[in-house]
Amino acid sequence: MKWQFRTAVLALVPFCAGAQPQPSKPSVQAMGEAVIQVKPDQARLTIGVVTQAPTAQAAAALNATQTQATLDKLRPALGAAGEIRTSGYSLNPNYQYPRDGGQPTITGYTASNSIEVTTSDLAGLGKLIDVVVAGGANRIQGVQFTVKNEAPARAQALGEAVRQARANAEAMAAAMGLQLGSVLSLEQGSPQVVRPVVRQFAAAAVAKPTPIEPDTVEVRATVTLTMEVH
């Protein structure tokens, strides 16, 4: 786990008049930011089965057969280390539009079934992709690396951001020959979690074995601290 710390906006705030009441003492405002890099311990893989046929019934039936074949390969390969759920299904007509305008004609139908797979076996992720492609999946929509429990990393990032903000406030106060007083306010910015995603790629272009290298997950926290000075 790596920590990166950044200092953002620092400002001396005498609090302007307005709707909010003015503090009785001068104050200083500082912002602190912390970034913690966490090693992922699970991955979400979205696979798809897309089929086409002249009729809607034929496209749906072909998709059901191909999806079942994919699941039959996927379940034993995944084992107890993951979960499977259907994330989407669609059945749409394919249109051909005349060059000179006019009404389009239906040339067939496309059925699409998307399955989301969650696994904690990151080392076997490339092999898992090969298995589902061999089973009938013809679309790999993306791989997202995540952390099962992000709460400890969020707490660490938030705590370090607060410490950084206070250190910045102390530095500014000392530069002016002042000392920090009580805390007037402490506001948390919107927490951010950057989860690396492997780009979508066509299953037909996948070479065996498929190389997948997990990247780190970044957890960011920002705070704005306002303190009295005297």
mmCIF file of C-alpha atoms in Angstrom:
data_model
loop_
_atom_site.group_PDB
_atom_site.id
_atom_site.type_symbol
_atom_site.label_atom_id
_atom_site.label_comp_id
_atom_site.label_asym_id
_atom_site.label_seq_id
_atom_site.Cartn_x
_atom_site.Cartn_y
_atom_site.Cartn_z
ATOM 1 C CA MET A 1 0.000 0.000 0.000
ATOM 2 C CA LYS A 2 1.492 3.347 -1.070
ATOM 3 C CA TRP A 3 0.571 6.814 0.101
ATOM 4 C CA GLN A 4 0.829 9.980 -1.948
ATOM 5 C CA PHE A 5 0.113 13.363 -0.398
ATOM 6 C CA ARG A 6 -0.730 16.561 -2.194
ATOM 7 C CA THR A 7 -1.327 20.110 -0.996
ATOM 8 C CA ALA A 8 -4.123 21.971 -2.722
ATOM 9 C CA VAL A 9 -5.472 25.480 -2.122
ATOM 10 C CA LEU A 10 -4.195 27.324 0.928
ATOM 11 C CA ALA A 11 -5.703 30.654 1.882
ATOM 12 C CA LEU A 12 -5.888 33.145 4.695
ATOM 13 C CA VAL A 13 -9.577 33.752 5.280
ATOM 14 C CA PRO A 14 -10.839 36.840 7.121
ATOM 15 C CA PHE A 15 -14.442 35.674 6.377
ATOM 16 C CA CYS A 16 -16.368 38.110 4.189
ATOM 17 C CA ALA A 17 -19.661 39.575 5.301
ATOM 18 C CA GLY A 18 -22.754 37.866 3.984
ATOM 19 C CA ALA A 19 -25.476 35.504 5.011
ATOM 20 C CA GLN A 20 -23.102 33.652 7.334
ATOM 21 C CA PRO A 21 -22.122 35.313 10.640
ATOM 22 C CA GLN A 22 -18.528 36.516 10.849
ATOM 23 C CA PRO A 23 -16.214 34.828 13.339
ATOM 24 C CA SER A 24 -14.920 36.981 16.169
ATOM 25 C CA LYS A 25 -11.320 36.036 15.389
ATOM 26 C CA PRO A 26 -9.240 35.855 12.196
ATOM 27 C CA SER A 27 -8.955 32.411 10.693
ATOM 28 C CA VAL A 28 -6.892 30.396 8.286
ATOM 29 C CA GLN A 29 -8.204 27.856 5.797
ATOM 30 C CA ALA A 30 -6.217 24.951 4.385
ATOM 31 C CA MET A 31 -6.973 22.010 2.152
ATOM 32 C CA GLY A 32 -5.386 18.595 2.472
ATOM 33 C CA GLU A 33 -5.466 15.681 0.028
ATOM 34 C CA ALA A 34 -4.283 12.094 0.374
ATOM 35 C CA VAL A 35 -4.079 9.306 -2.170
ATOM 36 C CA ILE A 36 -3.715 5.697 -1.083
ATOM 37 C CA GLN A 37 -2.897 2.975 -3.566
ATOM 38 C CA VAL A 38 -4.398 -0.401 -2.724
ATOM 39 C CA LYS A 39 -3.725 -3.728 -4.359
ATOM 40 C CA PRO A 40 -6.994 -5.105 -5.830
ATOM 41 C CA ASP A 41 -8.325 -8.388 -4.497
ATOM 42 C CA GLN A 42 -11.172 -9.024 -6.937
ATOM 43 C CA ALA A 43 -12.156 -8.348 -10.533
ATOM 44 C CA ARG A 44 -15.430 -7.880 -12.408
ATOM 45 C CA LEU A 45 -15.534 -9.263 -15.921
ATOM 46 C CA THR A 46 -18.460 -8.564 -18.251
ATOM 47 C CA ILE A 47 -18.844 -11.085 -21.045
ATOM 48 C CA GLY A 48 -21.416 -11.139 -23.775
ATOM 49 C CA VAL A 49 -23.010 -13.540 -26.236
ATOM 50 C CA VAL A 50 -24.314 -11.869 -29.406
ATOM 51 C CA THR A 51 -26.214 -13.849 -32.048
ATOM 52 C CA GLN A 52 -28.014 -12.955 -35.271
ATOM 53 C CA ALA A 53 -30.711 -14.786 -37.211
ATOM 54 C CA PRO A 54 -33.430 -14.018 -39.793
ATOM 55 C CA THR A 55 -36.217 -14.152 -37.166
ATOM 56 C CA ALA A 56 -36.490 -12.981 -33.578
ATOM 57 C CA GLN A 57 -37.303 -16.485 -32.376
ATOM 58 C CA ALA A 58 -34.265 -17.947 -34.113
ATOM 59 C CA ALA A 59 -31.926 -15.253 -32.773
ATOM 60 C CA ALA A 60 -33.228 -15.742 -29.224
ATOM 61 C CA ALA A 61 -33.002 -19.530 -29.429
ATOM 62 C CA LEU A 62 -29.475 -19.424 -30.821
ATOM 63 C CA ASN A 63 -28.441 -16.978 -28.113
ATOM 64 C CA ALA A 64 -29.926 -19.165 -25.372
ATOM 65 C CA THR A 65 -28.012 -22.203 -26.650
ATOM 66 C CA GLN A 66 -24.729 -20.315 -26.973
ATOM 67 C CA THR A 67 -25.128 -18.621 -23.579
ATOM 68 C CA GLN A 68 -25.855 -21.939 -21.871
ATOM 69 C CA ALA A 69 -22.749 -23.454 -23.467
ATOM 70 C CA THR A 70 -20.735 -20.514 -22.138
ATOM 71 C CA LEU A 71 -22.140 -20.948 -18.635
ATOM 72 C CA ASP A 72 -21.427 -24.677 -18.717
ATOM 73 C CA LYS A 73 -17.767 -23.856 -19.320
ATOM 74 C CA LEU A 74 -17.687 -20.907 -16.946
ATOM 75 C CA ARG A 75 -19.129 -22.433 -13.764
ATOM 76 C CA PRO A 76 -16.546 -25.210 -13.235
ATOM 77 C CA ALA A 77 -13.692 -22.876 -14.203
ATOM 78 C CA LEU A 78 -14.886 -20.197 -11.774
ATOM 79 C CA GLY A 79 -15.537 -22.566 -8.875
ATOM 80 C CA ALA A 80 -16.226 -21.113 -5.442
ATOM 81 C CA ALA A 81 -14.001 -18.081 -6.048
ATOM 82 C CA GLY A 82 -16.628 -16.015 -7.834
ATOM 83 C CA GLU A 83 -20.199 -15.112 -8.661
ATOM 84 C CA ILE A 84 -22.239 -15.010 -11.866
ATOM 85 C CA ARG A 85 -25.234 -12.821 -12.677
ATOM 86 C CA THR A 86 -27.048 -11.659 -15.800
ATOM 87 C CA SER A 87 -26.473 -7.921 -16.261
ATOM 88 C CA GLY A 88 -28.440 -7.339 -19.456
ATOM 89 C CA TYR A 89 -30.421 -8.863 -22.293
ATOM 90 C CA SER A 90 -31.712 -7.370 -25.541
ATOM 91 C CA LEU A 91 -33.403 -8.524 -28.741
ATOM 92 C CA ASN A 92 -33.520 -5.964 -31.542
ATOM 93 C CA PRO A 93 -34.313 -5.898 -35.263
ATOM 94 C CA ASN A 94 -31.621 -5.119 -37.811
ATOM 95 C CA TYR A 95 -32.620 -2.491 -40.376
ATOM 96 C CA GLN A 96 -31.438 -1.801 -43.889
ATOM 97 C CA TYR A 97 -32.010 1.751 -45.064
ATOM 98 C CA PRO A 98 -32.501 2.513 -48.792
ATOM 99 C CA ARG A 99 -29.921 4.848 -50.277
ATOM 100 C CA ASP A 100 -32.612 7.003 -51.873
ATOM 101 C CA GLY A 101 -34.680 7.235 -48.681
ATOM 102 C CA GLY A 102 -37.922 5.547 -47.879
ATOM 103 C CA GLN A 103 -38.944 3.023 -45.292
ATOM 104 C CA PRO A 104 -36.222 0.749 -43.888
ATOM 105 C CA THR A 105 -36.648 -2.998 -44.060
ATOM 106 C CA ILE A 106 -35.903 -5.553 -41.364
ATOM 107 C CA THR A 107 -33.116 -7.879 -42.444
ATOM 108 C CA GLY A 108 -32.865 -9.958 -39.283
ATOM 109 C CA TYR A 109 -32.596 -9.819 -35.512
ATOM 110 C CA THR A 110 -29.773 -9.549 -32.990
ATOM 111 C CA ALA A 111 -29.954 -11.047 -29.504
ATOM 112 C CA SER A 112 -27.437 -10.032 -26.853
ATOM 113 C CA ASN A 113 -26.940 -11.515 -23.393
ATOM 114 C CA SER A 114 -24.477 -9.915 -20.933
ATOM 115 C CA ILE A 115 -23.119 -11.775 -17.921
ATOM 116 C CA GLU A 116 -21.157 -10.178 -15.075
ATOM 117 C CA VAL A 117 -18.585 -12.395 -13.411
ATOM 118 C CA THR A 118 -16.931 -11.472 -10.105
ATOM 119 C CA THR A 119 -13.840 -13.411 -9.086
ATOM 120 C CA SER A 120 -11.151 -13.163 -6.438
ATOM 121 C CA ASP A 121 -8.777 -15.360 -8.440
ATOM 122 C CA LEU A 122 -6.902 -12.602 -10.233
ATOM 123 C CA ALA A 123 -4.101 -14.924 -11.288
ATOM 124 C CA GLY A 124 -6.580 -17.090 -13.192
ATOM 125 C CA LEU A 125 -8.420 -14.224 -14.883
ATOM 126 C CA GLY A 126 -6.701 -14.644 -18.251
ATOM 127 C CA LYS A 127 -7.456 -18.361 -18.283
ATOM 128 C CA LEU A 128 -11.080 -17.631 -17.374
ATOM 129 C CA ILE A 129 -11.412 -15.359 -20.407
ATOM 130 C CA ASP A 130 -10.050 -18.108 -22.647
ATOM 131 C CA VAL A 131 -12.568 -20.552 -21.199
ATOM 132 C CA VAL A 132 -15.621 -18.365 -21.845
ATOM 133 C CA VAL A 133 -14.471 -17.522 -25.368
ATOM 134 C CA ALA A 134 -14.067 -21.227 -26.086
ATOM 135 C CA GLY A 135 -17.528 -21.811 -24.634
ATOM 136 C CA GLY A 136 -19.266 -19.382 -26.973
ATOM 137 C CA ALA A 137 -18.834 -15.845 -25.611
ATOM 138 C CA ASN A 138 -17.974 -13.475 -28.446
ATOM 139 C CA ARG A 139 -17.785 -10.154 -26.603
ATOM 140 C CA ILE A 140 -15.587 -9.170 -23.662
ATOM 141 C CA GLN A 141 -16.895 -5.798 -22.539
ATOM 142 C CA GLY A 142 -14.305 -4.971 -19.917
ATOM 143 C CA VAL A 143 -12.412 -6.032 -16.792
ATOM 144 C CA GLN A 144 -12.586 -3.818 -13.692
ATOM 145 C CA PHE A 145 -10.293 -4.354 -10.714
ATOM 146 C CA THR A 146 -11.782 -3.581 -7.299
ATOM 147 C CA VAL A 147 -11.253 -3.976 -3.560
ATOM 148 C CA LYS A 148 -13.798 -5.999 -1.607
ATOM 149 C CA ASN A 149 -13.715 -3.671 1.399
ATOM 150 C CA GLU A 150 -12.740 -0.090 0.588
ATOM 151 C CA ALA A 151 -13.663 1.271 4.035
ATOM 152 C CA PRO A 152 -10.200 0.889 5.688
ATOM 153 C CA ALA A 153 -8.479 2.604 2.756
ATOM 154 C CA ARG A 154 -11.066 5.412 2.795
ATOM 155 C CA ALA A 155 -10.507 5.928 6.530
ATOM 156 C CA GLN A 156 -6.722 6.020 6.076
ATOM 157 C CA ALA A 157 -6.953 8.501 3.210
ATOM 158 C CA LEU A 158 -9.366 10.707 5.130
ATOM 159 C CA GLY A 159 -7.218 10.697 8.282
ATOM 160 C CA GLU A 160 -4.070 11.584 6.359
ATOM 161 C CA ALA A 161 -5.891 14.341 4.466
ATOM 162 C CA VAL A 162 -6.936 15.886 7.800
ATOM 163 C CA ARG A 163 -3.361 15.699 9.118
ATOM 164 C CA GLN A 164 -2.066 17.322 5.955
ATOM 165 C CA ALA A 165 -4.643 20.107 6.184
ATOM 166 C CA ARG A 166 -3.698 20.838 9.807
ATOM 167 C CA ALA A 167 0.010 20.821 8.962
ATOM 168 C CA ASN A 168 -0.634 23.309 6.171
ATOM 169 C CA ALA A 169 -2.663 25.506 8.518
ATOM 170 C CA GLU A 170 0.135 25.408 11.111
ATOM 171 C CA ALA A 171 2.736 26.360 8.487
ATOM 172 C CA MET A 172 0.715 29.354 7.347
ATOM 173 C CA ALA A 173 0.019 30.509 10.905
ATOM 174 C CA ALA A 174 3.692 30.185 11.868
ATOM 175 C CA ALA A 175 4.744 32.183 8.804
ATOM 176 C CA MET A 176 2.582 35.058 10.082
ATOM 177 C CA GLY A 177 3.814 34.737 13.663
ATOM 178 C CA LEU A 178 0.469 33.379 14.817
ATOM 179 C CA GLN A 179 -0.752 30.247 16.552
ATOM 180 C CA LEU A 180 -3.679 28.024 15.739
ATOM 181 C CA GLY A 181 -6.776 28.145 17.867
ATOM 182 C CA SER A 182 -9.924 26.087 17.783
ATOM 183 C CA VAL A 183 -11.392 24.402 14.718
ATOM 184 C CA LEU A 184 -14.172 26.403 13.092
ATOM 185 C CA SER A 185 -15.121 23.889 10.416
ATOM 186 C CA LEU A 186 -13.939 20.727 8.741
ATOM 187 C CA GLU A 187 -15.496 19.715 5.446
ATOM 188 C CA GLN A 188 -14.935 16.527 3.489
ATOM 189 C CA GLY A 189 -14.791 16.626 -0.285
ATOM 190 C CA SER A 190 -16.406 13.995 -2.442
ATOM 191 C CA PRO A 191 -14.447 10.756 -1.950
ATOM 192 C CA GLN A 192 -13.020 9.236 -5.098
ATOM 193 C CA VAL A 193 -12.036 5.670 -5.896
ATOM 194 C CA VAL A 194 -10.193 5.130 -9.175
ATOM 195 C CA ARG A 195 -10.715 1.531 -10.242
ATOM 196 C CA PRO A 196 -8.504 0.533 -13.195
ATOM 197 C CA VAL A 197 -10.343 -0.911 -16.182
ATOM 198 C CA VAL A 198 -8.891 -3.016 -18.970
ATOM 199 C CA ARG A 199 -10.144 -1.670 -22.292
ATOM 200 C CA GLN A 200 -12.841 -3.534 -24.161
ATOM 201 C CA PHE A 201 -11.459 -5.885 -26.743
ATOM 202 C CA ALA A 202 -12.921 -8.275 -29.293
ATOM 203 C CA ALA A 203 -12.878 -11.905 -28.267
ATOM 204 C CA ALA A 204 -11.766 -12.985 -31.715
ATOM 205 C CA ALA A 205 -8.585 -10.967 -31.287
ATOM 206 C CA VAL A 206 -7.631 -12.594 -27.990
ATOM 207 C CA ALA A 207 -4.498 -14.691 -28.107
ATOM 208 C CA LYS A 208 -4.116 -17.643 -25.749
ATOM 209 C CA PRO A 209 -3.221 -17.420 -22.989
ATOM 210 C CA THR A 210 -4.774 -14.000 -22.455
ATOM 211 C CA PRO A 211 -2.395 -11.770 -20.449
ATOM 212 C CA ILE A 212 -4.123 -9.730 -17.726
ATOM 213 C CA GLU A 213 -2.051 -7.621 -15.322
ATOM 214 C CA PRO A 214 -3.977 -6.056 -12.382
ATOM 215 C CA ASP A 215 -3.285 -2.401 -11.595
ATOM 216 C CA THR A 216 -3.623 -0.690 -8.231
ATOM 217 C CA VAL A 217 -6.842 0.915 -6.997
ATOM 218 C CA GLU A 218 -6.509 4.546 -5.914
ATOM 219 C CA VAL A 219 -8.553 5.859 -2.985
ATOM 220 C CA ARG A 220 -8.557 9.680 -2.705
ATOM 221 C CA ALA A 221 -9.781 11.958 0.064
ATOM 222 C CA THR A 222 -9.826 15.761 0.360
ATOM 223 C CA VAL A 223 -10.768 17.971 3.310
ATOM 224 C CA THR A 224 -11.034 21.706 3.903
ATOM 225 C CA LEU A 225 -10.072 22.841 7.399
ATOM 226 C CA THR A 226 -10.812 26.280 8.863
ATOM 227 C CA MET A 227 -9.169 27.231 12.189
ATOM 228 C CA GLU A 228 -8.922 30.320 14.338
ATOM 229 C CA VAL A 229 -5.526 32.010 14.662
ATOM 230 C CA HIS A 230 -4.278 34.333 17.419
#
